[in-house]
Short mmCIF file of C-alpha atoms and ligand atoms in Angstrom, two decimals:
data_model
loop_
_atom_site.label_atom_id
_atom_site.label_comp_id
_atom_site.label_asym_id
_atom_site.label_seq_id
_atom_site.Cartn_x
_atom_site.Cartn_y
_atom_site.Cartn_z
CA MET A 1 97.72 120.33 135.92
CA LYS A 2 99.78 118.33 133.46
CA PRO A 3 103.43 117.95 134.40
CA PRO A 4 105.74 119.74 131.94
CA ALA A 5 106.94 117.59 129.05
CA PRO A 6 110.46 116.25 129.64
CA PHE A 7 113.36 118.04 127.98
CA LYS A 8 114.52 116.23 124.86
CA SER A 9 117.90 116.37 123.23
CA GLY A 10 120.12 114.45 120.91
CA TYR A 11 122.38 114.25 117.91
CA ALA A 12 121.12 114.22 114.35
CA SER A 13 123.41 113.64 111.42
CA LEU A 14 122.76 115.30 108.07
CA ILE A 15 123.64 112.88 105.32
CA GLY A 16 123.39 113.29 101.59
CA LYS A 17 125.32 113.62 98.39
CA PRO A 18 127.00 116.97 97.65
CA ASN A 19 124.89 119.98 96.73
CA VAL A 20 121.52 118.83 98.02
CA GLY A 21 121.47 121.73 100.48
CA LYS A 22 122.76 120.29 103.76
CA SER A 23 124.79 123.36 104.69
CA THR A 24 121.96 125.73 103.76
CA LEU A 25 119.62 123.66 105.89
CA ILE A 26 121.88 123.61 108.92
CA ASN A 27 122.41 127.35 108.67
CA GLU A 28 118.68 128.04 108.39
CA LEU A 29 117.79 125.74 111.26
CA VAL A 30 120.43 127.24 113.49
CA LEU A 31 119.75 130.75 112.20
CA THR A 32 123.41 131.60 111.96
CA LYS A 33 125.73 130.89 109.11
CA ILE A 34 128.00 128.09 110.22
CA ALA A 35 128.82 125.85 107.31
CA ALA A 36 130.36 127.11 104.10
CA MET A 37 127.84 127.25 101.27
CA SER A 38 128.46 127.41 97.59
CA ARG A 39 127.20 126.27 94.24
CA LYS A 40 130.05 123.83 93.83
CA PRO A 41 129.62 120.39 95.30
CA GLN A 42 131.56 119.24 98.31
CA THR A 43 132.21 122.55 99.99
CA THR A 44 132.00 121.08 103.44
CA ARG A 45 135.10 119.20 104.52
CA ASN A 46 134.32 118.44 108.09
CA LYS A 47 131.75 117.50 110.64
CA ILE A 48 130.19 120.67 111.91
CA THR A 49 127.70 120.85 114.70
CA GLY A 50 124.99 123.41 114.87
CA VAL A 51 122.77 123.60 117.91
CA VAL A 52 119.05 124.23 117.38
CA HIS A 53 117.37 125.57 120.49
CA ILE A 54 113.62 125.05 120.65
CA PRO A 55 111.23 125.22 123.57
CA GLY A 56 111.48 121.88 125.34
CA GLY A 57 114.50 120.61 123.53
CA GLN A 58 117.80 120.87 121.80
CA ILE A 59 118.79 119.37 118.46
CA ILE A 60 122.49 119.00 117.79
CA LEU A 61 123.04 118.86 114.07
CA VAL A 62 126.08 117.37 112.46
CA ASP A 63 126.93 118.40 108.92
CA THR A 64 128.78 115.73 106.98
CA PRO A 65 131.00 116.10 103.97
CA GLY A 66 129.44 114.64 100.86
CA ILE A 67 129.87 110.95 100.44
CA HIS A 68 130.70 109.74 96.98
CA GLU A 69 132.77 107.18 95.18
CA SER A 70 136.31 108.39 94.79
CA THR A 71 139.89 107.30 95.08
CA SER A 72 141.58 110.48 96.14
CA LYS A 73 142.89 110.47 99.71
CA LEU A 74 141.05 113.64 100.62
CA ASN A 75 137.78 112.12 99.51
CA GLN A 76 138.47 108.90 101.36
CA PHE A 77 139.06 110.96 104.49
CA MET A 78 135.75 112.71 104.01
CA VAL A 79 133.86 109.49 103.45
CA ARG A 80 135.31 107.95 106.62
CA ALA A 81 134.38 111.05 108.60
CA SER A 82 130.79 110.58 107.50
CA LEU A 83 130.54 106.83 108.05
CA SER A 84 131.89 107.03 111.58
CA THR A 85 129.11 109.36 112.64
CA TYR A 86 126.16 107.09 111.87
CA ASN A 87 126.16 104.89 114.90
CA ASP A 88 126.78 107.68 117.39
CA MET A 89 123.64 109.42 116.30
CA ASP A 90 120.10 109.45 117.65
CA LEU A 91 118.73 110.22 114.20
CA ILE A 92 119.88 110.22 110.62
CA LEU A 93 118.53 113.01 108.45
CA PHE A 94 118.92 111.84 104.87
CA VAL A 95 118.68 114.78 102.48
CA ILE A 96 117.86 114.58 98.78
CA ASP A 97 117.27 117.22 96.13
CA ALA A 98 113.55 116.86 95.36
CA ASN A 99 114.07 118.58 92.04
CA GLN A 100 116.52 115.88 90.91
CA GLY A 101 114.58 113.06 92.48
CA PHE A 102 116.25 109.97 93.92
CA CYS A 103 119.47 109.47 91.89
CA PRO A 104 122.03 106.64 91.74
CA GLU A 105 124.32 108.79 93.89
CA ASP A 106 121.61 109.01 96.54
CA GLN A 107 121.28 105.24 96.33
CA PHE A 108 125.04 104.91 96.88
CA VAL A 109 124.93 107.08 99.97
CA LEU A 110 121.86 105.31 101.28
CA LYS A 111 123.55 101.93 100.81
CA SER A 112 126.40 103.07 103.02
CA LEU A 113 124.07 103.74 105.94
CA GLN A 114 121.73 100.80 105.49
CA GLU A 115 123.49 98.88 108.25
CA ALA A 116 122.95 101.64 110.79
CA LYS A 117 120.10 100.91 113.18
CA THR A 118 119.57 104.60 113.82
CA PRO A 119 116.11 105.80 112.69
CA LYS A 120 116.19 107.69 109.42
CA ILE A 121 114.14 110.68 108.33
CA LEU A 122 114.05 111.65 104.66
CA ILE A 123 114.25 115.37 103.96
CA LEU A 124 113.16 116.30 100.44
CA ASN A 125 114.80 119.70 99.94
CA LYS A 126 114.37 122.34 97.22
CA ILE A 127 110.62 121.82 96.90
CA ASP A 128 110.42 125.42 95.68
CA LEU A 129 111.66 124.04 92.35
CA VAL A 130 109.22 121.13 92.08
CA PRO A 131 105.58 121.07 90.92
CA LYS A 132 103.33 119.54 93.56
CA PRO A 133 102.18 116.43 91.59
CA GLU A 134 105.80 115.48 90.92
CA LEU A 135 106.65 115.93 94.57
CA LEU A 136 103.79 113.64 95.60
CA THR A 137 104.89 110.97 93.11
CA LEU A 138 108.44 111.16 94.48
CA MET A 139 107.17 110.91 98.05
CA ASP A 140 105.10 107.83 97.19
CA ALA A 141 108.14 106.17 95.65
CA MET A 142 110.27 106.98 98.67
CA ASN A 143 107.63 105.75 101.08
CA ALA A 144 107.55 102.44 99.23
CA LYS A 145 111.20 101.86 100.13
CA LYS A 146 110.17 101.42 103.77
CA ILE A 147 113.47 102.78 105.00
CA PHE A 148 112.40 106.12 106.41
CA SER A 149 110.31 106.72 109.51
CA GLU A 150 109.18 110.09 108.14
CA LEU A 151 109.29 112.07 104.91
CA ILE A 152 109.55 115.83 105.29
CA PRO A 153 109.41 118.15 102.25
CA VAL A 154 111.20 121.47 102.80
CA SER A 155 112.82 124.38 101.06
CA ALA A 156 115.85 125.44 103.04
CA LEU A 157 116.31 128.42 100.76
CA LYS A 158 112.73 129.69 101.10
CA LYS A 159 112.55 128.67 104.78
CA ASP A 160 109.56 126.48 104.03
CA GLY A 161 108.68 123.46 106.18
CA LEU A 162 111.45 124.05 108.70
CA ASP A 163 109.21 124.31 111.76
CA VAL A 164 107.55 121.01 110.89
CA LEU A 165 110.98 119.49 110.42
CA LYS A 166 112.21 120.74 113.80
CA ASN A 167 109.15 119.33 115.56
CA VAL A 168 109.40 115.96 113.86
CA ILE A 169 113.05 115.74 114.86
CA LEU A 170 112.28 116.77 118.42
CA GLN A 171 109.55 114.14 118.76
CA ARG A 172 112.02 111.43 117.84
CA LEU A 173 114.79 112.50 120.21
CA PRO A 174 115.19 110.83 123.59
CA GLU A 175 114.78 112.58 126.91
CA GLY A 176 118.08 114.19 127.63
CA PRO A 177 120.03 117.04 129.15
CA GLN A 178 120.62 120.47 127.71
CA TYR A 179 124.03 119.67 126.24
CA PHE A 180 124.82 123.27 125.29
CA PRO A 181 123.97 126.63 126.89
CA SER A 182 121.15 128.42 125.10
CA ASP A 183 123.36 131.10 123.56
CA MET A 184 125.69 128.59 121.94
CA VAL A 185 125.03 127.61 118.34
CA THR A 186 128.18 125.70 117.50
CA ASP A 187 131.16 124.11 119.18
CA CYS A 188 133.48 124.88 116.31
CA PRO A 189 136.41 127.07 117.25
CA GLU A 190 136.09 130.68 116.13
CA GLU A 191 139.17 130.20 113.93
CA PHE A 192 137.37 127.47 112.05
CA LEU A 193 134.34 129.69 111.40
CA LEU A 194 136.62 132.48 110.16
CA ALA A 195 138.53 130.10 107.90
CA GLU A 196 135.26 128.71 106.52
CA ILE A 197 134.04 132.20 105.60
CA ILE A 198 137.25 132.88 103.69
CA ARG A 199 137.13 129.47 102.04
CA GLU A 200 133.54 130.04 100.96
CA LYS A 201 134.57 133.25 99.17
CA ILE A 202 137.36 131.37 97.38
CA MET A 203 134.88 128.67 96.37
CA ASN A 204 132.47 131.24 95.01
CA MET A 205 135.02 133.17 93.02
CA THR A 206 137.21 130.50 91.47
CA HIS A 207 136.70 127.66 89.05
CA PHE A 208 137.96 124.23 88.06
CA GLU A 209 140.32 122.62 90.52
CA ILE A 210 141.11 125.65 92.68
CA PRO A 211 138.11 125.40 94.98
CA TYR A 212 139.13 121.86 95.89
CA SER A 213 142.81 122.67 96.20
CA ALA A 214 142.47 125.57 98.58
CA ALA A 215 142.61 125.31 102.35
CA VAL A 216 142.60 128.20 104.78
CA LEU A 217 144.43 128.46 108.09
CA ILE A 218 143.98 131.38 110.46
CA ASP A 219 147.46 132.36 111.63
CA GLN A 220 146.50 134.98 114.17
CA THR A 221 143.59 136.98 115.50
CA GLU A 222 144.15 139.98 117.68
CA GLU A 223 141.67 142.45 119.11
CA ARG A 224 143.06 145.99 119.17
CA ASP A 225 142.17 148.58 121.82
CA ASN A 226 140.04 150.47 119.29
CA GLY A 227 137.88 147.34 118.87
CA MET A 228 139.35 146.40 115.50
CA LEU A 229 139.80 142.66 115.00
CA VAL A 230 143.02 142.00 113.12
CA ILE A 231 143.07 138.66 111.34
CA THR A 232 145.96 137.10 109.48
CA ALA A 233 145.24 134.03 107.39
CA THR A 234 147.07 131.83 104.91
CA ILE A 235 145.47 130.19 101.91
CA PHE A 236 147.20 126.96 100.89
CA VAL A 237 147.07 125.83 97.29
CA GLU A 238 148.79 122.94 95.56
CA ARG A 239 150.52 124.60 92.63
CA SER A 240 152.10 127.94 91.83
CA SER A 241 149.78 128.28 88.83
CA GLN A 242 146.88 128.20 91.27
CA LYS A 243 148.56 130.79 93.44
CA LYS A 244 148.87 133.05 90.40
CA ILE A 245 145.19 132.73 89.60
CA LEU A 246 144.17 133.38 93.20
CA ILE A 247 146.27 136.53 93.30
CA GLY A 248 144.79 137.66 90.01
CA GLU A 249 145.59 140.55 87.71
CA LYS A 250 147.49 143.08 89.90
CA GLY A 251 146.19 141.28 92.98
CA ALA A 252 142.56 141.93 92.05
CA MET A 253 141.25 138.44 92.83
CA LEU A 254 142.85 138.21 96.25
CA LYS A 255 141.67 141.71 97.09
CA GLN A 256 138.12 140.80 96.12
CA ILE A 257 138.20 137.58 98.18
CA GLY A 258 139.59 139.51 101.13
CA ARG A 259 137.01 142.26 100.85
CA GLN A 260 134.05 139.89 100.64
CA ALA A 261 135.33 137.81 103.54
CA ARG A 262 135.95 140.90 105.65
CA VAL A 263 132.45 142.27 105.05
CA GLU A 264 130.92 138.97 106.05
CA ILE A 265 133.07 138.53 109.15
CA GLU A 266 132.15 142.06 110.26
CA LYS A 267 128.48 141.28 109.79
CA ARG A 268 128.66 137.95 111.59
CA PHE A 269 130.82 138.96 114.52
CA GLY A 270 129.69 142.58 114.80
CA VAL A 271 133.21 144.00 114.85
CA ARG A 272 135.38 146.00 112.50
CA VAL A 273 137.92 143.74 110.84
CA TYR A 274 141.32 144.16 109.29
CA LEU A 275 142.05 141.04 107.24
CA SER A 276 145.43 140.13 105.73
CA LEU A 277 145.55 137.16 103.40
CA PHE A 278 148.66 135.28 102.30
CA ILE A 279 148.96 132.48 99.78
CA LYS A 280 151.34 129.54 100.09
CA VAL A 281 151.95 126.63 97.80
CA LYS A 282 151.92 123.28 99.61
CA SER A 283 152.43 120.84 96.81
CA GLY A 284 149.93 117.98 96.76
CA TRP A 285 148.47 118.64 100.23
CA SER A 286 145.13 117.07 99.40
CA GLU A 287 146.87 113.74 98.67
CA GLN A 288 148.82 113.64 101.95
CA ASN A 289 147.23 112.31 105.10
CA ARG A 290 149.22 114.53 107.41
CA SER A 291 148.41 117.72 105.58
CA ILE A 292 144.75 116.81 105.36
CA LYS A 293 144.67 116.36 109.11
CA GLU A 294 146.43 119.65 109.67
CA LEU A 295 144.28 121.64 107.32
CA CYS A 296 140.86 120.04 107.54
CA ASP A 297 140.42 118.00 110.71
CA PHE A 298 139.35 119.64 113.92
CA ASN A 299 138.77 116.30 115.56
CA VAL A 300 135.34 117.08 116.72
CA SER A 301 134.27 114.06 118.68
CA TYR A 302 130.72 113.96 119.83
CA LYS A 303 129.14 112.31 122.78
CA ASP A 304 132.33 111.54 124.64
CA ARG A 305 133.30 115.17 124.89
P1 GDP B 1 125.53 120.82 100.47
O1 GDP B 1 126.67 120.47 99.55
O2 GDP B 1 124.57 119.67 100.58
O3 GDP B 1 125.96 121.32 101.79
O4 GDP B 1 124.70 121.98 99.72
P2 GDP B 1 124.68 123.55 99.97
O5 GDP B 1 123.93 123.90 101.21
O6 GDP B 1 126.07 124.08 99.82
O7 GDP B 1 123.73 124.03 98.76
C1 GDP B 1 124.05 123.76 97.42
C2 GDP B 1 123.27 124.72 96.52
O8 GDP B 1 121.85 124.47 96.59
C3 GDP B 1 123.44 126.20 96.89
O9 GDP B 1 123.55 126.94 95.71
C4 GDP B 1 122.15 126.51 97.65
O10 GDP B 1 121.78 127.88 97.56
C5 GDP B 1 121.15 125.65 96.91
N1 GDP B 1 119.97 125.33 97.74
C6 GDP B 1 119.95 124.85 99.00
N2 GDP B 1 118.69 124.68 99.45
C7 GDP B 1 117.87 125.06 98.46
C8 GDP B 1 116.44 125.13 98.32
O11 GDP B 1 115.65 124.80 99.20
N3 GDP B 1 115.95 125.57 97.11
C9 GDP B 1 116.79 125.94 96.10
N4 GDP B 1 116.22 126.37 94.95
N5 GDP B 1 118.13 125.90 96.19
C10 GDP B 1 118.68 125.47 97.37
MG1 MG B 2 127.88 121.49 102.56
#
């Protein structure tokens, strides 16, 4: 009889410009919604791990904020958070939008990780939007770059190609321990997941600068005897004009955000929820290092945990 294959495990970093589908991908692979998703670029502000449990192995995925050229302090913080992950990783999963092809922004991101010796896999996402011949042409062009050990076409949205992707990743991971128990899909604190759900609703319902100016902090969670989970959260914005918009006509906007967030939290956590939302103006928080740390950084450090 053949001895059982050794258990494999390791860390894979998802890298790519905003909006290529990294968060959707991580959520589909992990089968639970972890990262905030939205149509607006740059929804994800932090490194988020999702644990993929497969027979014979464990893939620990790290979601990175989008890397792009920018001068704002918040963006610099996000870029640093991404760069620092490369060398700690067993694999880099470089994601592009196959429908857009390989753009200058992709080139910029790729340049930033060229130095990393970590093996790189190219994920071509959104193939549901691309005619086959075009996809093949794109894959040929990407192959010719000789940067990627593998090219994997997928559609995160249509759940297409994900099993192949998981197996390719697993093959390239080293032998290793089961880092996380099999019922654990993330190491993010529950408060962070709750805040991300609320932030996603804000992102989906507002426009212009508000999505980027809003941060959510969970003030308190309390489980009542009747099983009701009571959550109090504060939304920080940068200007009182933004606060006014978020509150909306007779409070309609805030109510809507609260309702959508509550429904989703109830679905995800399987409890009844009472959610109170407050809005505070914290002038210029996204330009201040200290505030950024307070509101966005959970200091997830990886292998040395
Ligand atoms: P991120 O910024 O890279 O994390 O991207 P998101 O996961 O937030 O996705 C950005 C947008 O692309 C969302 O509207 C997703 O629904 C959409 N999207 C993600 N994957 C796919 C896909 O495979 N096909 C299509 N058509 N849309 C996708
Ligand atoms: Mg994202």
